[in-house]
Short mmCIF file of C-alpha atoms and ligand atoms in Angstrom, two decimals:
data_model
loop_
_atom_site.label_atom_id
_atom_site.label_comp_id
_atom_site.label_asym_id
_atom_site.label_seq_id
_atom_site.Cartn_x
_atom_site.Cartn_y
_atom_site.Cartn_z
CA UNK A 1 -0.97 17.32 19.01
CA UNK A 2 -2.00 13.35 17.95
CA UNK A 3 0.62 11.15 17.25
CA UNK A 4 0.79 10.73 13.73
CA UNK A 5 0.01 7.22 12.17
CA UNK A 6 0.66 7.77 8.59
CA UNK A 7 1.06 5.98 5.33
CA UNK A 8 1.64 6.08 1.76
CA UNK A 9 -1.41 4.38 -1.18
CA UNK A 10 0.43 3.50 -4.23
CA UNK A 11 -0.90 5.05 -7.09
CA UNK A 12 0.34 2.39 -10.00
CA UNK A 13 -1.44 -0.47 -12.32
CA UNK A 14 -5.34 -1.77 -12.15
CA UNK A 15 -6.13 -2.69 -8.62
CA UNK A 16 -7.01 -6.52 -7.79
CA UNK A 17 -9.24 -8.18 -5.28
CA UNK A 18 -5.82 -9.22 -3.34
CA UNK A 19 -5.34 -5.45 -3.01
CA UNK A 20 -8.50 -4.98 -2.18
CA UNK A 21 -8.65 -7.28 0.16
CA UNK A 22 -4.87 -7.75 2.01
CA UNK A 23 -3.79 -4.20 1.79
CA UNK A 24 -6.66 -1.64 1.29
CA UNK A 25 -9.52 -2.78 3.42
CA UNK A 26 -7.09 -3.25 6.36
CA UNK A 27 -5.80 0.11 6.14
CA UNK A 28 -9.13 1.55 5.70
CA UNK A 29 -10.23 0.00 9.03
CA UNK A 30 -7.13 1.35 10.86
CA UNK A 31 -8.18 4.63 9.52
CA UNK A 32 -11.27 3.88 10.31
CA UNK A 33 -10.35 2.53 14.45
CA UNK A 34 -7.66 5.60 14.99
CA UNK A 35 -8.91 8.77 14.14
CA UNK A 36 -9.66 10.50 17.36
CA UNK A 37 -7.52 9.48 18.78
CA UNK A 38 -4.34 9.98 16.16
CA UNK A 39 -4.34 11.88 13.45
CA UNK A 40 -4.22 9.42 10.43
CA UNK A 41 -1.87 10.71 6.82
CA UNK A 42 -2.73 9.06 3.44
CA UNK A 43 -0.62 9.52 1.23
CA UNK A 44 -0.26 8.86 -2.91
CA UNK A 45 3.57 8.62 -3.21
CA UNK A 46 2.65 9.46 -6.92
CA UNK A 47 7.20 10.65 -6.63
CA UNK A 48 7.36 7.01 -6.57
CA UNK A 49 5.20 6.37 -9.67
CA UNK A 50 7.93 6.02 -11.95
CA UNK A 51 10.66 4.90 -10.37
CA UNK A 52 10.30 2.48 -13.28
CA UNK A 53 8.90 3.04 -16.61
CA UNK A 54 5.02 3.78 -16.76
CA UNK A 55 2.97 4.90 -19.61
CA UNK A 56 2.72 8.62 -18.70
CA UNK A 57 -0.12 9.11 -20.21
CA UNK A 58 -2.34 7.21 -18.06
CA UNK A 59 -0.18 8.08 -14.47
CA UNK A 60 -2.60 11.05 -13.80
CA UNK A 61 -5.96 9.28 -14.49
CA UNK A 62 -4.60 6.20 -12.65
CA UNK A 63 -4.04 8.27 -9.54
CA UNK A 64 -7.50 9.77 -9.32
CA UNK A 65 -9.35 6.25 -9.84
CA UNK A 66 -7.05 4.94 -7.24
CA UNK A 67 -8.58 7.82 -5.06
CA UNK A 68 -11.59 6.90 -6.24
CA UNK A 69 -11.15 3.39 -5.41
CA UNK A 70 -10.37 4.69 -1.90
CA UNK A 71 -13.75 6.41 -1.56
CA UNK A 72 -15.48 3.58 -2.78
CA UNK A 73 -14.08 1.12 -0.64
CA UNK A 74 -15.18 2.97 2.72
CA UNK A 75 -11.92 5.99 3.39
CA UNK A 76 -13.78 8.35 6.01
CA UNK A 77 -12.84 11.43 4.15
CA UNK A 78 -15.66 13.38 5.90
CA UNK A 79 -13.20 12.38 9.50
CA UNK A 80 -11.07 15.73 10.55
CA UNK A 81 -8.25 13.41 12.07
CA UNK A 82 -7.72 12.45 7.97
CA UNK A 83 -5.55 13.45 5.97
CA UNK A 84 -5.54 12.84 2.12
CA UNK A 85 -2.90 14.07 -0.55
CA UNK A 86 -0.61 13.99 -3.22
CA UNK A 87 3.32 13.22 -2.56
CA UNK A 88 3.86 15.49 -5.41
CA UNK A 89 1.90 17.94 -4.00
CA UNK A 90 3.50 19.34 -1.25
CA UNK A 91 7.02 20.35 -2.79
CA UNK A 92 8.53 19.35 0.29
CA UNK A 93 9.40 15.46 -0.01
CA UNK A 94 11.44 16.65 -2.53
CA UNK A 95 13.26 19.41 -1.19
CA UNK A 96 14.16 17.13 2.06
CA UNK A 97 14.78 13.71 -0.01
CA UNK A 98 18.10 16.52 -1.23
CA UNK A 99 18.69 17.42 2.10
CA UNK A 100 18.36 13.95 3.01
CA UNK A 101 20.66 12.16 -0.03
CA UNK A 102 23.82 14.12 0.48
CA UNK A 103 24.28 12.23 4.24
CA UNK A 104 23.09 9.22 2.85
CA UNK A 105 26.07 6.84 1.99
CA UNK A 106 25.48 4.93 -1.43
CA UNK A 107 26.67 1.66 0.49
CA UNK A 108 24.04 2.17 2.29
CA UNK A 109 21.66 2.00 -0.64
CA UNK A 110 23.00 -0.55 -2.18
CA UNK A 111 22.36 -3.32 0.31
CA UNK A 112 18.19 -2.15 -0.05
CA UNK A 113 17.17 -5.63 -0.99
CA UNK A 114 14.22 -3.96 -3.27
CA UNK A 115 16.86 -2.07 -5.29
CA UNK A 116 18.76 -5.48 -5.97
CA UNK A 117 15.35 -7.91 -6.97
CA UNK A 118 13.60 -4.44 -8.53
CA UNK A 119 16.79 -4.02 -10.39
CA UNK A 120 17.72 -6.99 -10.82
CA UNK A 121 14.15 -8.11 -13.12
CA UNK A 122 13.95 -4.95 -15.03
CA UNK A 123 14.12 -5.44 -18.21
CA UNK A 124 15.03 -2.24 -19.35
CA UNK A 125 18.95 -1.19 -20.38
CA UNK A 126 18.89 1.75 -17.53
CA UNK A 127 18.07 1.75 -14.56
CA UNK A 128 17.58 5.09 -12.98
CA UNK A 129 18.82 6.44 -10.10
CA UNK A 130 14.89 7.32 -8.42
CA UNK A 131 14.72 3.26 -7.67
CA UNK A 132 17.70 3.79 -5.91
CA UNK A 133 17.71 6.55 -4.12
CA UNK A 134 13.65 5.97 -3.64
CA UNK A 135 13.87 4.31 0.07
CA UNK A 136 15.50 8.36 0.91
CA UNK A 137 12.26 9.85 -0.28
CA UNK A 138 10.17 7.24 1.23
CA UNK A 139 12.24 8.88 4.31
CA UNK A 140 11.48 11.80 3.86
CA UNK A 141 8.15 10.89 3.32
CA UNK A 142 7.96 9.83 7.04
CA UNK A 143 10.01 12.61 9.01
CA UNK A 144 8.26 15.92 7.31
CA UNK A 145 5.24 15.09 9.77
CA UNK A 146 6.97 13.34 12.57
CA UNK A 147 5.16 9.78 11.96
CA UNK A 148 5.57 7.65 15.16
CA UNK A 149 3.65 4.80 13.41
CA UNK A 150 3.96 3.17 9.83
CA UNK A 151 2.40 -0.32 8.65
CA UNK A 152 5.11 -1.81 6.73
CA UNK A 153 4.35 -5.15 5.19
CA UNK A 154 7.70 -7.04 4.74
CA UNK A 155 8.36 -5.46 1.84
CA UNK A 156 9.36 -2.18 3.38
CA UNK A 157 10.74 -3.02 6.79
CA UNK A 158 14.91 -2.50 5.32
CA UNK A 159 12.85 1.46 4.39
CA UNK A 160 11.97 1.69 7.85
CA UNK A 161 14.91 0.87 9.33
CA UNK A 162 16.38 3.05 6.99
CA UNK A 163 14.54 6.54 7.83
CA UNK A 164 14.90 5.76 11.68
CA UNK A 165 19.44 5.46 10.80
CA UNK A 166 18.74 8.41 8.85
CA UNK A 167 16.61 10.55 11.38
CA UNK A 168 18.95 9.22 14.21
CA UNK A 169 22.49 10.07 12.29
CA UNK A 170 21.22 14.16 11.67
CA UNK A 171 19.82 13.95 14.80
CA UNK A 172 23.22 13.57 16.29
CA UNK A 173 24.43 15.98 14.26
CA UNK A 174 21.95 18.74 14.36
CA UNK A 175 20.62 18.16 17.54
CA UNK A 176 16.80 17.36 17.76
CA UNK A 177 15.77 17.87 14.24
CA UNK A 178 13.66 14.68 13.47
CA UNK A 179 10.56 12.60 15.76
CA UNK A 180 12.39 9.03 14.83
CA UNK A 181 9.54 6.45 14.18
CA UNK A 182 9.01 3.16 16.24
CA UNK A 183 11.33 0.17 15.35
CA UNK A 184 9.62 -2.57 13.01
CA UNK A 185 8.96 -4.47 15.42
CA UNK A 186 6.89 -2.14 18.03
CA UNK A 187 5.34 -1.31 14.17
CA UNK A 188 4.26 -5.24 14.10
CA UNK A 189 3.22 -5.09 18.23
CA UNK A 190 0.80 -1.22 17.40
CA UNK A 191 -0.81 -2.50 13.67
CA UNK A 192 -0.91 -6.02 14.81
CA UNK A 193 1.09 -7.99 12.41
CA UNK A 194 0.28 -8.58 8.92
CA UNK A 195 -2.06 -11.81 9.64
CA UNK A 196 -0.05 -13.72 6.31
CA UNK A 197 -3.54 -13.02 4.55
CA UNK A 198 -2.67 -13.24 1.25
CA UNK A 199 -5.24 -13.77 -1.82
CA UNK A 200 -3.31 -16.20 -3.81
CA UNK A 201 -3.48 -16.19 -8.74
CA UNK A 202 -6.70 -18.42 -8.74
CA UNK A 203 -4.03 -20.13 -12.04
CA UNK A 204 -1.51 -20.85 -9.69
CA UNK A 205 -2.72 -20.78 -6.31
CA UNK A 206 1.15 -20.14 -4.84
CA UNK A 207 1.67 -17.25 -5.99
CA UNK A 208 0.32 -14.11 -4.79
CA UNK A 209 -2.14 -12.70 -6.99
CA UNK A 210 -0.06 -10.34 -8.51
CA UNK A 211 -1.43 -7.38 -10.71
CA UNK A 212 1.23 -7.19 -12.84
CA UNK A 213 1.26 -11.21 -13.74
CA UNK A 214 1.36 -11.17 -17.48
CA UNK A 215 -1.49 -13.27 -18.65
CA UNK A 216 -4.41 -11.57 -16.39
CA UNK A 217 -6.22 -15.20 -16.13
CA UNK A 218 -5.60 -15.54 -12.26
CA UNK A 219 -6.22 -12.37 -11.41
CA UNK A 220 -9.16 -10.53 -10.45
CA UNK A 221 -9.21 -6.79 -11.26
CA UNK A 222 -11.99 -4.72 -9.22
CA UNK A 223 -12.27 -3.42 -13.11
CA UNK A 224 -12.78 -6.99 -13.67
CA UNK A 225 -17.16 -7.72 -15.36
CA UNK A 226 -19.06 -9.76 -13.05
CA UNK A 227 -19.17 -12.22 -16.37
CA UNK A 228 -15.32 -11.91 -16.94
CA UNK A 229 -14.59 -12.37 -13.10
CA UNK A 230 -17.04 -15.63 -12.89
CA UNK A 231 -15.23 -17.09 -16.25
CA UNK A 232 -11.59 -16.59 -13.92
CA UNK A 233 -13.39 -18.19 -11.32
CA UNK A 234 -14.43 -21.08 -12.50
CA UNK A 235 -11.25 -21.79 -14.13
CA UNK A 236 -9.25 -21.20 -11.23
CA UNK A 237 -6.38 -24.19 -10.33
CA UNK A 238 -8.24 -27.02 -7.58
CA UNK A 239 -6.10 -30.47 -6.77
CA UNK A 240 -6.84 -34.08 -7.46
CA UNK A 241 -8.14 -35.11 -3.41
CA UNK A 242 -11.45 -34.42 -4.40
CA UNK A 243 -12.30 -33.93 -1.10
CA UNK A 244 -13.01 -29.79 0.11
CA UNK A 245 -10.25 -29.21 3.11
CA UNK A 246 -8.90 -25.91 4.07
CA UNK A 247 -4.67 -26.27 3.84
CA UNK A 248 -2.62 -23.41 2.27
CA UNK A 249 -0.07 -25.62 2.48
CA UNK A 250 -0.37 -29.04 0.50
CA UNK A 251 -4.26 -27.37 -0.92
CA UNK A 252 -3.54 -23.91 -2.15
CA UNK A 253 -5.58 -23.46 -4.63
CA UNK A 254 -8.81 -24.56 -3.11
CA UNK A 255 -7.84 -23.13 0.65
CA UNK A 256 -7.32 -19.41 -1.59
CA UNK A 257 -12.05 -20.72 -3.14
CA UNK A 258 -11.85 -21.21 1.13
CA UNK A 259 -10.77 -17.45 1.56
CA UNK A 260 -11.75 -14.93 -0.60
CA UNK A 261 -14.96 -16.95 -0.01
CA UNK A 262 -14.78 -15.65 3.52
CA UNK A 263 -13.16 -12.66 3.07
CA UNK A 264 -15.69 -11.21 0.41
CA UNK A 265 -18.83 -12.90 1.88
CA UNK A 266 -18.00 -11.64 6.04
CA UNK A 267 -17.61 -14.48 7.59
CA UNK A 268 -15.09 -16.30 9.83
CA UNK A 269 -12.40 -18.38 7.58
CA UNK A 270 -13.64 -21.26 9.94
CA UNK A 271 -17.51 -21.36 9.50
CA UNK A 272 -16.88 -20.56 6.04
CA UNK A 273 -14.16 -24.18 6.42
CA UNK A 274 -16.94 -26.05 8.46
CA UNK A 275 -19.74 -25.24 6.11
CA UNK A 276 -17.36 -27.05 2.76
CA UNK A 277 -15.08 -29.60 4.61
CA UNK A 278 -15.80 -33.19 3.47
CA UNK A 279 -17.78 -31.58 -0.07
CA UNK A 280 -16.67 -33.58 -2.58
CA UNK A 281 -18.36 -30.83 -6.20
CA UNK A 282 -15.06 -28.67 -6.34
CA UNK A 283 -17.59 -27.22 -9.29
CA UNK A 284 -20.14 -25.99 -6.26
CA UNK A 285 -17.55 -24.52 -3.86
CA UNK A 286 -16.40 -22.36 -7.25
CA UNK A 287 -19.69 -21.52 -8.13
CA UNK A 288 -20.46 -20.02 -4.28
CA UNK A 289 -17.05 -18.35 -4.69
CA UNK A 290 -18.13 -16.76 -7.68
CA UNK A 291 -20.91 -15.66 -7.26
CA UNK A 292 -20.03 -13.53 -3.97
CA UNK A 293 -16.54 -12.72 -6.17
CA UNK A 294 -20.05 -11.15 -8.80
CA UNK A 295 -22.31 -9.60 -6.37
CA UNK A 296 -18.94 -7.67 -4.33
CA UNK A 297 -17.80 -6.66 -8.22
CA UNK A 298 -21.52 -5.27 -8.78
CA UNK A 299 -21.78 -2.85 -5.98
CA UNK A 300 -18.34 -2.20 -5.67
CA UNK A 301 -18.64 -0.89 -9.17
CA UNK A 302 -21.38 1.11 -8.09
CA UNK A 303 -20.12 2.56 -5.60
CA UNK A 304 -17.49 3.93 -7.54
CA UNK A 305 -19.65 5.74 -10.08
CA UNK A 306 -20.56 6.93 -6.88
CA UNK A 307 -18.03 8.83 -6.16
CA UNK A 308 -17.69 12.73 -5.79
CA UNK A 309 -15.18 13.52 -7.68
CA UNK A 310 -16.15 17.27 -6.41
CA UNK A 311 -15.76 16.04 -2.42
CA UNK A 312 -13.03 14.22 -3.03
CA UNK A 313 -10.76 17.20 -5.59
CA UNK A 314 -11.99 19.51 -1.67
CA UNK A 315 -10.58 17.45 0.55
CA UNK A 316 -7.27 16.88 -1.20
CA UNK A 317 -7.21 20.62 -1.49
CA UNK A 318 -7.83 20.92 1.86
CA UNK A 319 -5.14 18.01 3.56
CA UNK A 320 -2.67 19.52 0.89
CA UNK A 321 -2.95 23.18 2.68
CA UNK A 322 -2.38 21.37 6.12
CA UNK A 323 -0.02 19.58 4.79
CA UNK A 324 2.25 21.90 3.03
CA UNK A 325 1.74 24.17 6.10
CA UNK A 326 2.69 21.14 8.38
CA UNK A 327 5.90 19.51 6.41
CA UNK A 328 7.55 23.48 5.60
CA UNK A 329 7.97 23.57 8.81
CA UNK A 330 9.88 20.33 9.94
CA UNK A 331 12.10 21.15 5.83
CA UNK A 332 12.50 24.84 7.40
CA UNK A 333 14.14 23.20 10.39
CA UNK A 334 16.67 21.31 8.21
CA UNK A 335 17.33 23.81 5.78
CA UNK A 336 18.28 25.95 8.93
CA UNK A 337 20.43 23.21 10.89
CA UNK A 338 22.85 22.80 7.55
CA UNK A 339 23.18 26.44 6.70
CA UNK A 340 20.87 27.06 4.09
CA UNK A 341 18.59 29.11 6.31
CA UNK A 342 19.27 31.44 9.24
CA UNK A 343 19.16 29.91 12.35
CA UNK A 344 15.97 29.16 13.83
N1 LIG B 1 7.19 2.38 -0.42
C1 LIG B 1 5.78 1.72 -0.64
C2 LIG B 1 5.36 0.76 -1.76
O1 LIG B 1 5.91 0.71 -2.51
C3 LIG B 1 4.42 2.91 -0.65
C4 LIG B 1 5.37 4.32 0.79
C5 LIG B 1 6.18 5.57 0.44
C6 LIG B 1 4.66 4.64 1.92
N2 LIG B 1 6.08 6.60 0.71
C7 LIG B 1 5.74 5.54 2.05
C8 LIG B 1 4.63 3.81 2.91
C9 LIG B 1 6.03 5.96 3.14
C10 LIG B 1 5.05 4.24 4.00
C11 LIG B 1 5.32 5.34 4.54
O2 LIG B 1 4.24 0.00 -0.77
#
């Protein structure tokens, strides 16, 4: 059996070029380079999509749309070591979550910083138990497949640590039930700690480009027309230095543009910087960026339109069948350990 790399690809909201360059492409590159030696599980955590309120009429289309985006971005769905599945199609996720819930402390969940941040920001009179409980579901996502490698951003490290804690706790009480995923520093060693690649908002370049930004003026969506994207790039916030220089700290606006230019034209950052540094026309730089963004969007949208739904659905169904069996075995072991099933 090959060691398992596992990651969840969230599917709410429209995706931006920031998601594409900062998260989707690195993940897909990882799948391409590791499949063969490793099993790569890439799943859509659809049960996670409504821990905070959403428009449920959109969810089904949103899930399929995002899966098409991953395929258009190059997700290798023809590779036998790559499994692509929807969490809710494998009922063991929900079932194991309940069992793990009963071994999880209230205080333990209450300490999760993502829960504290998200619940503080939510403008709702009701914060769901689902939001509170989400790290337990995430632990089930990982433990069901004996995954060792889980690439996680900083906002998820606490959840991965919890996964290790609950797995170890259950193993101590019941014997070897779960494979414990590697600790966070080892994960960073394995995946190469994300280079801090963050595409910034065009209007407010000190902030990350975020799909949930209210105005959307500084955000280029993958669904934007090239014309709309050009407008956004041309009105990007710059600075008053009057000379191009790459310096994310002091000159985030210009540096963000240089970064987008390098990434979308597939050239090393320092080569692009060398070409532009010292120039005095910010307008020319914006035009160059607008051009690569437009070309990228045109190509990407054509590839997206060409994604074959039959092929995608066949892949999902094959992966889901295979994963139901793997997850079912782990679930049975846990059920048996806690006395819900005869001893194995
Ligand atoms: N929580 C992750 C996020 O918000 C998504 C996710 C769900 C995940 N389950 C996972 C990631 C399991 C890795 C492993 O982005």
